[in-house]
Coordinates of C-alpha atoms in Angstrom, one line a residue:
X1 CA 5.2 -45.8 88.1
X2 CA 1.7 -47.0 87.7
X3 CA 0.7 -48.1 91.2
X4 CA -1.6 -45.7 93.0
X5 CA -0.6 -45.0 96.6
X6 CA -3.3 -42.3 97.4
X7 CA -6.9 -41.7 96.5
X8 CA -9.0 -38.9 97.9
X9 CA -12.7 -39.1 96.8
X10 CA -15.6 -36.7 97.3
X11 CA -13.8 -34.6 99.9
X12 CA -16.0 -31.9 101.5
X13 CA -15.0 -29.3 104.0
X14 CA -16.7 -26.2 105.4
X15 CA -15.5 -23.5 107.8
X16 CA -18.7 -22.0 109.2
X17 CA -20.9 -21.0 106.2
X18 CA -18.0 -21.1 103.8
X19 CA -17.8 -24.4 101.7
X20 CA -14.1 -24.5 100.9
X21 CA -14.0 -28.1 99.4
X22 CA -16.8 -29.5 97.2
X23 CA -16.6 -33.2 96.3
X24 CA -12.9 -33.0 95.5
X25 CA -10.9 -36.0 94.3
X26 CA -7.2 -36.5 93.9
X27 CA -4.9 -39.5 93.2
X28 CA -1.2 -40.0 93.5
X29 CA 1.1 -42.7 92.2
X30 CA 4.2 -44.1 93.7
X31 CA 7.4 -42.5 92.5
X32 CA 5.7 -39.5 90.9
X33 CA 5.7 -35.8 91.5
X34 CA 2.1 -34.6 91.2
X35 CA 1.5 -30.8 91.1
X36 CA -1.5 -29.4 92.8
X37 CA -2.4 -26.0 91.3
X38 CA -5.1 -23.3 91.5
X39 CA -5.6 -19.8 92.5
X40 CA -5.2 -18.8 96.2
X41 CA -8.3 -19.8 98.0
X42 CA -8.9 -22.7 95.5
X43 CA -8.6 -25.2 98.4
X44 CA -5.2 -26.8 97.7
X45 CA -3.7 -26.4 101.1
X46 CA -7.0 -27.3 102.8
X47 CA -7.1 -30.6 100.9
X48 CA -3.5 -31.4 101.9
X49 CA -4.1 -30.5 105.5
X50 CA -6.9 -33.0 105.5
X51 CA -4.6 -35.6 104.1
X52 CA -1.9 -34.9 106.7
X53 CA -4.3 -34.7 109.7
X54 CA -4.2 -31.0 110.3
X55 CA -7.9 -30.7 109.4
X56 CA -10.7 -33.3 109.6
X57 CA -12.9 -33.6 106.5
X58 CA -16.7 -33.2 106.7
X59 CA -17.3 -36.1 104.3
X60 CA -15.5 -38.2 101.7
X61 CA -13.0 -41.0 101.7
X62 CA -9.2 -41.2 101.8
X63 CA -7.3 -44.4 100.8
X64 CA -3.6 -45.1 101.2
X65 CA -2.5 -48.3 99.5
X66 CA -6.2 -49.1 99.1
X67 CA -6.7 -48.9 102.9
X68 CA -9.3 -46.4 104.1
X69 CA -7.7 -43.9 106.6
X70 CA -9.1 -41.1 108.7
X71 CA -6.3 -39.1 110.4
X72 CA -7.5 -37.0 113.3
X73 CA -4.2 -35.3 114.0
X74 CA -0.8 -34.8 112.2
X75 CA 1.0 -37.5 114.3
X76 CA -1.4 -40.1 113.0
X77 CA -0.5 -39.2 109.4
X78 CA 3.2 -39.1 110.2
X79 CA 3.1 -42.5 111.8
X80 CA 1.5 -43.8 108.6
X81 CA 4.3 -42.3 106.4
X82 CA 2.5 -39.1 105.3
X83 CA 4.5 -35.9 105.8
X84 CA 4.2 -32.2 104.8
X85 CA 6.9 -29.6 104.4
X86 CA 5.1 -26.3 105.0
X87 CA 5.8 -23.0 103.3
X88 CA 6.2 -21.6 106.8
X89 CA 8.7 -24.0 108.3
X90 CA 8.0 -25.6 111.7
X91 CA 11.5 -25.6 113.1
X92 CA 12.7 -25.2 116.6
X93 CA 15.4 -22.6 116.0
X94 CA 17.2 -23.0 119.3
X95 CA 17.8 -26.8 118.8
X96 CA 20.4 -28.4 116.6
X97 CA 19.7 -30.0 113.2
X98 CA 19.9 -33.5 114.7
X99 CA 17.5 -32.6 117.6
X100 CA 15.0 -31.2 115.1
X101 CA 15.1 -34.3 112.9
X102 CA 14.5 -36.7 115.7
X103 CA 12.4 -34.6 118.1
X104 CA 10.0 -36.9 120.0
X105 CA 12.1 -39.9 118.8
X106 CA 15.4 -39.3 120.5
X107 CA 18.0 -41.9 121.2
X108 CA 18.2 -42.4 125.0
X109 CA 21.2 -43.4 127.2
X110 CA 19.4 -44.1 130.4
X111 CA 17.5 -41.0 131.4
X112 CA 19.6 -38.8 129.1
X113 CA 19.4 -38.1 125.4
X114 CA 22.3 -39.7 123.5
X115 CA 23.5 -36.7 121.5
X116 CA 26.3 -38.7 119.9
X117 CA 23.9 -41.3 118.5
X118 CA 21.5 -38.6 117.3
X119 CA 24.3 -36.8 115.4
X120 CA 25.5 -40.1 113.8
X121 CA 22.0 -41.0 112.6
X122 CA 21.4 -37.5 111.4
X123 CA 24.7 -37.4 109.5
X124 CA 23.9 -40.7 107.8
X125 CA 20.6 -39.2 106.5
X126 CA 22.2 -36.0 105.5
X127 CA 24.9 -37.8 103.5
X128 CA 22.2 -39.9 101.8
X129 CA 20.7 -36.7 100.4
X130 CA 24.1 -35.3 99.4
X131 CA 23.6 -32.0 101.2
X132 CA 26.2 -30.0 103.3
X133 CA 24.7 -29.5 106.7
X134 CA 26.4 -30.0 110.1
X135 CA 24.0 -32.1 112.4
X136 CA 25.4 -30.2 115.4
X137 CA 24.6 -26.7 114.0
X138 CA 21.7 -24.7 115.5
X139 CA 18.8 -24.6 113.1
X140 CA 18.2 -20.9 113.6
X141 CA 21.6 -20.2 112.1
X142 CA 20.8 -22.0 108.8
X143 CA 19.5 -20.3 105.7
X144 CA 15.8 -20.9 104.8
X145 CA 16.9 -23.3 102.1
X146 CA 18.9 -25.4 104.6
X147 CA 16.1 -25.4 107.1
X148 CA 13.9 -26.8 104.4
X149 CA 16.4 -29.6 103.8
X150 CA 16.2 -30.4 107.5
X151 CA 12.4 -30.7 107.2
X152 CA 12.8 -33.1 104.3
X153 CA 15.4 -35.2 106.2
X154 CA 13.0 -35.3 109.2
X155 CA 10.3 -36.7 106.9
X156 CA 12.6 -39.3 105.4
X157 CA 13.8 -40.3 108.9
X158 CA 10.2 -41.1 109.8
X159 CA 10.0 -43.4 106.7
X160 CA 7.6 -41.1 104.8
X161 CA 5.9 -42.7 101.8
X162 CA 4.2 -39.5 100.7
X163 CA 5.7 -36.0 101.1
X164 CA 3.7 -32.8 100.4
X165 CA 5.7 -29.7 99.5
X166 CA 3.6 -26.6 100.0
X167 CA 5.2 -23.6 98.0
X168 CA 8.7 -25.0 98.7
X169 CA 10.7 -22.5 96.7
X170 CA 9.0 -19.2 97.8
X171 CA 12.1 -18.1 99.9
X172 CA 14.9 -20.0 98.2
X173 CA 17.8 -18.8 96.0
X174 CA 18.3 -20.3 92.6
X175 CA 21.1 -22.5 93.9
X176 CA 18.9 -23.8 96.7
X177 CA 16.1 -24.5 94.3
X178 CA 18.5 -26.7 92.2
X179 CA 19.5 -28.5 95.4
X180 CA 15.8 -29.1 96.2
X181 CA 15.1 -30.4 92.8
X182 CA 18.0 -32.9 93.0
X183 CA 16.6 -34.2 96.3
X184 CA 13.1 -34.5 94.8
X185 CA 14.5 -36.5 91.9
X186 CA 16.3 -38.8 94.3
X187 CA 13.1 -39.3 96.3
X188 CA 11.3 -40.3 93.1
X189 CA 14.0 -43.0 92.5
X190 CA 13.2 -44.4 96.0
X191 CA 9.5 -44.7 95.0
X192 CA 8.4 -41.9 97.3
X193 CA 5.3 -40.1 96.1
X194 CA 5.4 -36.3 96.1
X195 CA 2.6 -33.7 96.0
X196 CA 4.0 -30.4 94.8
X197 CA 2.0 -27.1 95.4
X198 CA 3.4 -24.1 93.6
X199 CA 2.4 -21.1 91.5
X200 CA 5.6 -21.1 89.5
X201 CA 5.0 -22.4 86.1
X202 CA 8.6 -22.9 85.2
X203 CA 9.1 -25.2 88.2
X204 CA 5.9 -27.2 87.4
X205 CA 7.3 -27.8 83.8
X206 CA 10.7 -28.9 85.2
X207 CA 9.9 -31.1 88.1
X208 CA 6.4 -32.6 87.8
X209 CA 4.8 -35.6 86.0
X210 CA 1.1 -34.8 86.3
X211 CA -0.9 -31.7 87.3
X212 CA -4.3 -31.5 89.1
X213 CA -6.0 -28.1 89.0
X214 CA -8.6 -26.8 91.5
X215 CA -10.8 -23.8 91.2
X216 CA -13.1 -22.3 93.9
X217 CA -12.9 -25.5 96.0
X218 CA -13.7 -27.8 93.2
X219 CA -11.8 -30.3 91.1
X220 CA -11.2 -29.0 87.5
X221 CA -9.0 -31.7 85.9
X222 CA -5.8 -33.7 85.9
X223 CA -3.3 -33.5 83.0
X224 CA 0.1 -34.9 82.0
X225 CA 2.7 -32.1 82.4
X226 CA 4.6 -32.8 79.2
X227 CA 1.4 -32.6 77.1
X228 CA 0.0 -29.4 78.5
X229 CA 0.8 -25.8 77.6
X230 CA 1.1 -22.9 80.1
X231 CA -1.9 -21.2 78.5
X232 CA -4.0 -24.3 79.0
X233 CA -3.1 -24.5 82.6
X234 CA -3.8 -20.8 83.2
X235 CA -7.2 -21.2 81.6
X236 CA -8.0 -24.2 83.8
X237 CA -6.9 -22.3 86.9
X238 CA -8.8 -19.0 86.3
X239 CA -11.5 -20.0 83.8
X240 CA -10.3 -17.3 81.4
X241 CA -7.4 -16.2 79.3
X242 CA -4.7 -14.1 81.1
X243 CA -2.6 -11.6 79.2
X244 CA 1.1 -12.1 79.8
X245 CA 2.4 -9.9 77.0
X246 CA 5.2 -7.4 77.9
X247 CA 4.4 -3.6 77.8
X248 CA 5.4 -2.1 74.5
X249 CA 5.7 1.6 75.5
X250 CA 5.7 3.8 78.5
X251 CA 2.3 5.1 79.6
X252 CA 3.7 8.1 81.5
X253 CA 2.5 11.4 80.0
X254 CA 5.1 13.7 78.6
X255 CA 6.3 16.3 81.1
X256 CA 4.9 14.4 84.1
X257 CA 6.4 15.9 87.3
X258 CA 9.0 14.1 89.4
X259 CA 7.3 13.1 92.7
X260 CA 10.2 11.3 94.3
X261 CA 13.9 11.9 93.8
X262 CA 16.7 9.9 95.5
X263 CA 20.2 11.2 95.5
X264 CA 23.4 9.3 96.4
X265 CA 21.9 6.8 98.9
X266 CA 24.5 4.8 100.8
X267 CA 24.4 2.1 103.5
X268 CA 27.4 0.0 104.3
X269 CA 28.1 -2.3 101.3
X270 CA 24.4 -2.9 100.6
X271 CA 23.5 0.4 98.9
X272 CA 26.3 2.2 97.0
X273 CA 25.6 5.7 95.7
X274 CA 22.1 5.0 94.3
X275 CA 20.2 7.8 92.6
X276 CA 17.0 7.9 90.6
X277 CA 13.7 9.8 89.9
X278 CA 10.1 8.6 89.9
X279 CA 7.5 10.5 87.9
X280 CA 3.8 11.0 88.5
X281 CA 1.8 8.1 87.0
X282 CA 4.9 5.9 86.5
X283 CA 5.7 2.3 87.4
X284 CA 9.4 2.2 87.9
X285 CA 10.5 -1.4 87.9
X286 CA 13.6 -2.5 90.0
X287 CA 15.3 -5.5 88.5
X288 CA 18.3 -7.5 89.7
X289 CA 19.4 -10.8 91.2
X290 CA 18.9 -11.7 94.9
X291 CA 21.1 -9.6 97.1
X292 CA 21.4 -6.8 94.5
X293 CA 20.2 -4.3 97.0
X294 CA 16.7 -3.5 95.7
X295 CA 14.8 -4.2 98.9
X296 CA 17.5 -2.3 100.9
X297 CA 16.9 0.8 98.8
X298 CA 13.1 0.5 99.3
X299 CA 13.5 0.0 103.1
X300 CA 15.9 2.9 103.3
X301 CA 13.5 5.3 101.5
X302 CA 10.7 4.2 104.0
X303 CA 13.3 4.4 106.9
X304 CA 12.6 0.8 107.8
X305 CA 16.4 0.5 107.8
X306 CA 18.9 3.3 108.5
X307 CA 20.9 5.3 105.9
X308 CA 24.5 6.4 106.2
X309 CA 24.1 9.2 103.6
X310 CA 21.9 10.4 100.8
X311 CA 19.0 12.8 100.1
X312 CA 15.3 12.3 99.4
X313 CA 13.0 14.8 97.7
X314 CA 9.2 14.6 97.5
X315 CA 7.5 16.8 95.0
X316 CA 10.8 18.8 94.6
X317 CA 11.2 19.4 98.3
X318 CA 14.0 17.9 100.4
X319 CA 12.5 15.9 103.2
X320 CA 14.0 14.4 106.4
X321 CA 12.7 10.9 106.9
X322 CA 13.9 9.8 110.3
X323 CA 11.4 7.0 110.9
X324 CA 8.5 5.2 109.1
X325 CA 6.0 7.8 110.5
X326 CA 7.9 10.5 108.6
X327 CA 7.6 8.4 105.4
X328 CA 3.9 8.0 105.8
X329 CA 3.5 11.7 106.5
X330 CA 5.3 12.4 103.2
X331 CA 2.7 10.2 101.4
X332 CA 5.0 7.1 101.0
X333 CA 3.5 3.6 101.5
X334 CA 5.6 0.4 101.5
X335 CA 4.3 -3.1 100.8
X336 CA 7.0 -5.4 102.1
X337 CA 8.1 -8.5 100.3
X338 CA 7.4 -10.4 103.5
X339 CA 3.7 -9.3 104.0
X340 CA 3.1 -11.7 106.9
X341 CA 5.9 -10.3 109.0
X342 CA 5.8 -6.6 108.0
X343 CA 2.6 -6.0 106.0
X344 CA -0.3 -7.4 107.9
X345 CA -1.2 -8.1 111.5
X346 CA -2.3 -11.7 111.0
X347 CA -4.1 -12.2 114.3
X348 CA -6.2 -9.1 113.8
X349 CA -9.3 -8.5 111.7
X350 CA -9.4 -7.2 108.1
X351 CA -10.9 -3.9 109.3
X352 CA -8.1 -3.4 111.9
X353 CA -5.5 -4.0 109.3
X354 CA -7.0 -1.6 106.8
X355 CA -7.3 1.2 109.4
X356 CA -4.1 0.7 111.4
X357 CA -2.0 3.3 109.5
X358 CA -4.9 5.9 109.5
X359 CA -6.2 5.5 113.1
X360 CA -5.8 9.3 113.7
X361 CA -8.5 9.9 111.0
X362 CA -11.0 7.9 113.1
X363 CA -10.5 9.6 116.4
X364 CA -13.3 11.6 118.0
X365 CA -11.8 13.2 121.0
X366 CA -10.5 10.1 122.9
X367 CA -12.8 7.6 121.2
X368 CA -12.4 5.7 118.0
X369 CA -15.2 5.9 115.4
X370 CA -15.8 2.2 114.8
X371 CA -18.7 2.8 112.4
X372 CA -16.5 4.9 110.1
X373 CA -13.8 2.2 110.2
X374 CA -16.4 -0.3 109.2
X375 CA -17.7 1.9 106.4
X376 CA -14.2 2.5 105.0
X377 CA -13.2 -1.2 105.3
X378 CA -16.4 -2.3 103.4
X379 CA -15.6 0.4 100.7
X380 CA -12.1 -0.9 100.1
X381 CA -13.2 -4.6 100.3
X382 CA -15.6 -3.8 97.5
X383 CA -13.2 -1.6 95.5
X384 CA -10.3 -4.1 95.6
X385 CA -12.6 -7.2 95.4
X386 CA -11.2 -8.6 98.6
X387 CA -12.7 -12.1 99.2
X388 CA -13.5 -12.4 102.9
X389 CA -16.5 -13.7 104.9
X390 CA -16.7 -10.3 106.6
X391 CA -14.5 -7.4 107.6
X392 CA -14.1 -9.1 111.0
X393 CA -12.4 -12.1 109.5
X394 CA -8.8 -12.6 110.8
X395 CA -6.3 -11.8 108.1
X396 CA -4.3 -15.0 108.7
X397 CA -7.3 -16.9 107.2
X398 CA -7.3 -14.9 103.9
X399 CA -5.5 -16.1 100.8
X400 CA -2.1 -14.6 99.9
X401 CA -3.6 -12.5 97.2
X402 CA -6.3 -11.1 99.5
X403 CA -3.7 -10.4 102.2
X404 CA -1.8 -8.3 99.6
X405 CA -4.9 -6.4 98.8
X406 CA -5.5 -5.6 102.5
X407 CA -2.0 -4.1 102.6
X408 CA -2.8 -2.0 99.5
X409 CA -6.1 -0.9 101.1
X410 CA -4.2 0.3 104.2
X411 CA -2.1 2.6 102.1
X412 CA -5.0 3.8 99.9
X413 CA -7.0 4.8 103.0
X414 CA -3.9 6.6 104.2
X415 CA -3.9 8.4 100.8
X416 CA -0.3 7.5 99.9
X417 CA 0.7 8.9 96.5
X418 CA 4.0 7.1 96.3
X419 CA 3.7 3.3 96.7
X420 CA 6.6 0.9 96.9
X421 CA 5.6 -2.6 95.9
X422 CA 8.3 -5.1 97.0
X423 CA 7.6 -8.5 95.2
X424 CA 3.8 -7.7 94.9
X425 CA 2.8 -11.1 93.6
X426 CA 5.2 -13.4 95.4
X427 CA 3.4 -16.6 96.5
X428 CA 0.1 -15.7 94.8
X429 CA -1.5 -17.4 91.8
X430 CA -1.9 -16.2 88.2
X431 CA -5.5 -15.2 88.7
X432 CA -4.7 -13.1 91.8
X433 CA -1.6 -11.7 89.9
X434 CA -3.9 -10.5 87.1
X435 CA -6.1 -8.7 89.7
X436 CA -3.0 -7.1 91.3
X437 CA -1.8 -5.9 87.9
X438 CA -5.2 -4.4 87.1
X439 CA -5.2 -2.7 90.5
X440 CA -1.7 -1.2 90.0
X441 CA -2.8 0.2 86.6
X442 CA -5.9 1.7 88.1
X443 CA -3.8 3.3 90.8
X444 CA -1.6 4.8 88.1
X445 CA -4.8 6.1 86.4
X446 CA -5.6 7.9 89.6
X447 CA -2.3 9.7 89.6
X448 CA -0.4 7.5 92.0
X449 CA 3.3 6.5 91.3
X450 CA 4.7 3.1 91.9
X451 CA 8.2 1.6 92.5
X452 CA 7.8 -2.1 91.8
X453 CA 10.6 -4.5 92.9
X454 CA 10.2 -8.0 91.3
X455 CA 12.4 -11.0 90.7
X456 CA 10.1 -12.2 87.9
X457 CA 11.4 -10.9 84.6
X458 CA 8.0 -11.3 82.9
X459 CA 6.4 -9.1 85.6
X460 CA 9.1 -6.4 85.2
X461 CA 8.6 -6.4 81.4
X462 CA 4.8 -6.5 81.7
X463 CA 4.3 -3.7 84.2
X464 CA 7.2 -1.2 84.1
X465 CA 7.4 2.1 82.2
X466 CA 11.1 2.2 82.9
X467 CA 13.4 -0.3 84.5
X468 CA 16.2 0.4 87.0
X469 CA 18.7 -2.5 87.2
X470 CA 20.9 -3.2 90.3
X471 CA 23.9 -5.4 91.0
X472 CA 25.8 -5.7 94.3
X473 CA 24.2 -2.6 95.8
X474 CA 24.8 -0.4 92.7
X475 CA 22.6 1.0 90.0
X476 CA 24.0 -0.4 86.8
X477 CA 21.4 0.8 84.3
X478 CA 18.1 2.6 83.6
X479 CA 16.3 1.2 80.6
X480 CA 13.2 2.6 78.9
X481 CA 10.6 -0.1 78.5
X482 CA 10.8 0.3 74.7
X483 CA 14.4 -0.8 74.8
X484 CA 14.1 -3.5 77.4
X485 CA 14.6 -7.2 77.0
X486 CA 15.4 -10.1 79.3
X487 CA 18.8 -10.4 77.8
X488 CA 19.7 -6.7 78.4
X489 CA 18.3 -6.7 81.9
X490 CA 20.4 -9.9 82.8
X491 CA 23.5 -8.3 81.3
X492 CA 23.3 -5.3 83.6
X493 CA 22.1 -7.5 86.6
X494 CA 25.3 -9.4 86.4
X495 CA 27.6 -6.4 85.7
X496 CA 30.3 -6.3 88.4
X497 CA 31.9 -3.1 89.6
X498 CA 34.4 -1.7 87.1
X499 CA 32.9 -3.6 84.1
X500 CA 31.5 -1.6 81.1

């Protein structure tokens, strides 16, 4: 594993006046898994999009097997054995697995596509990877994990020598992650080189051989995974130490009033008689395994999903929340775990996203006060340290951490006092995480109250004043932070109905 297959030297790229890559270099060896890490906006994805022909570089050189290449479009890279598995999968959901794998390279029988031959070739590739997928199944009916496997099989079918994985586990279950890692190890044995972009430190430790770190569009350094500590990596990424210590005691003042009370919430088999209270100035952490019902409870409170039964009280008063508008009127804001689908309007400007929930505030007769929207957007950009070229920048072009801040700005402008943060740091880097944590604590200082749903145990223990644990739609425990531990949370997170 010593032969270099890829070298990228002095790569520069600008979008308008923003210089996003500055003389970056990167190398990759055959048969290795090389992590590419850095804060959101560090330039990782841009560098890989240059490699795979999505973007063209402004200057610099790319060599594959010591041959200089300059891909102008993705098909050029694919034809040369360079593939990328995107975080947002590029599947055609109405086509079958086999049709997706061989799209553009179909077996023909005269003027017709030979479906039998496609299915046979797809099945052979599927069996080589040891996964259980029916080549005749429609891709839209597969889980996200299985869809990702189809993307990988598609890359292998095109004889990929280099495969880039961009945040591959963001939407996978633990079982699917294990399947993915098994496939990656098999690809290594076949001498395929892999670039692995992820913010998850545990995965980096487990699956990678080397790590290259970028910061602010520049190369920071390359290290061997086995010889590098997590603290060293974080310091390389953010240029400072980041505190990951758990919270030792609740910061909620004694006698703080209850701002939200939920009684006996039920919905099919997803929410089973869930009750809890949230106090002013409290961060109530919701812990549990995937499918425990945490997001369903949050969406039910916000009325994004229906309820069969249950009562909701805001500041001691029973409220009827029949739609999301009612939730907003009762000072409840919801930050979805899927911010790109439910949190932001990606094809609209930053200012449009910030103002969308408060547009009634900006109406002057039948006209919208654009100057006041601009003023408020600039204010929250400054307050939340949102990194953008201007308030007119499209949200799709912001990093994940900055998109999350835009959603928070939307609810702050709406003056929401109860904020539900569902996976607030999913898919964002440690530096942006630290900023989100600081922001959450500052909101608490302002008298806001937060429900925080997180699958990261360290995050639950670091931020929560009290922890509510769920399993299979039921609340199994409420734990004061002073008594909380990973072991205790996991015990209750796996407690089946009827167990003590």
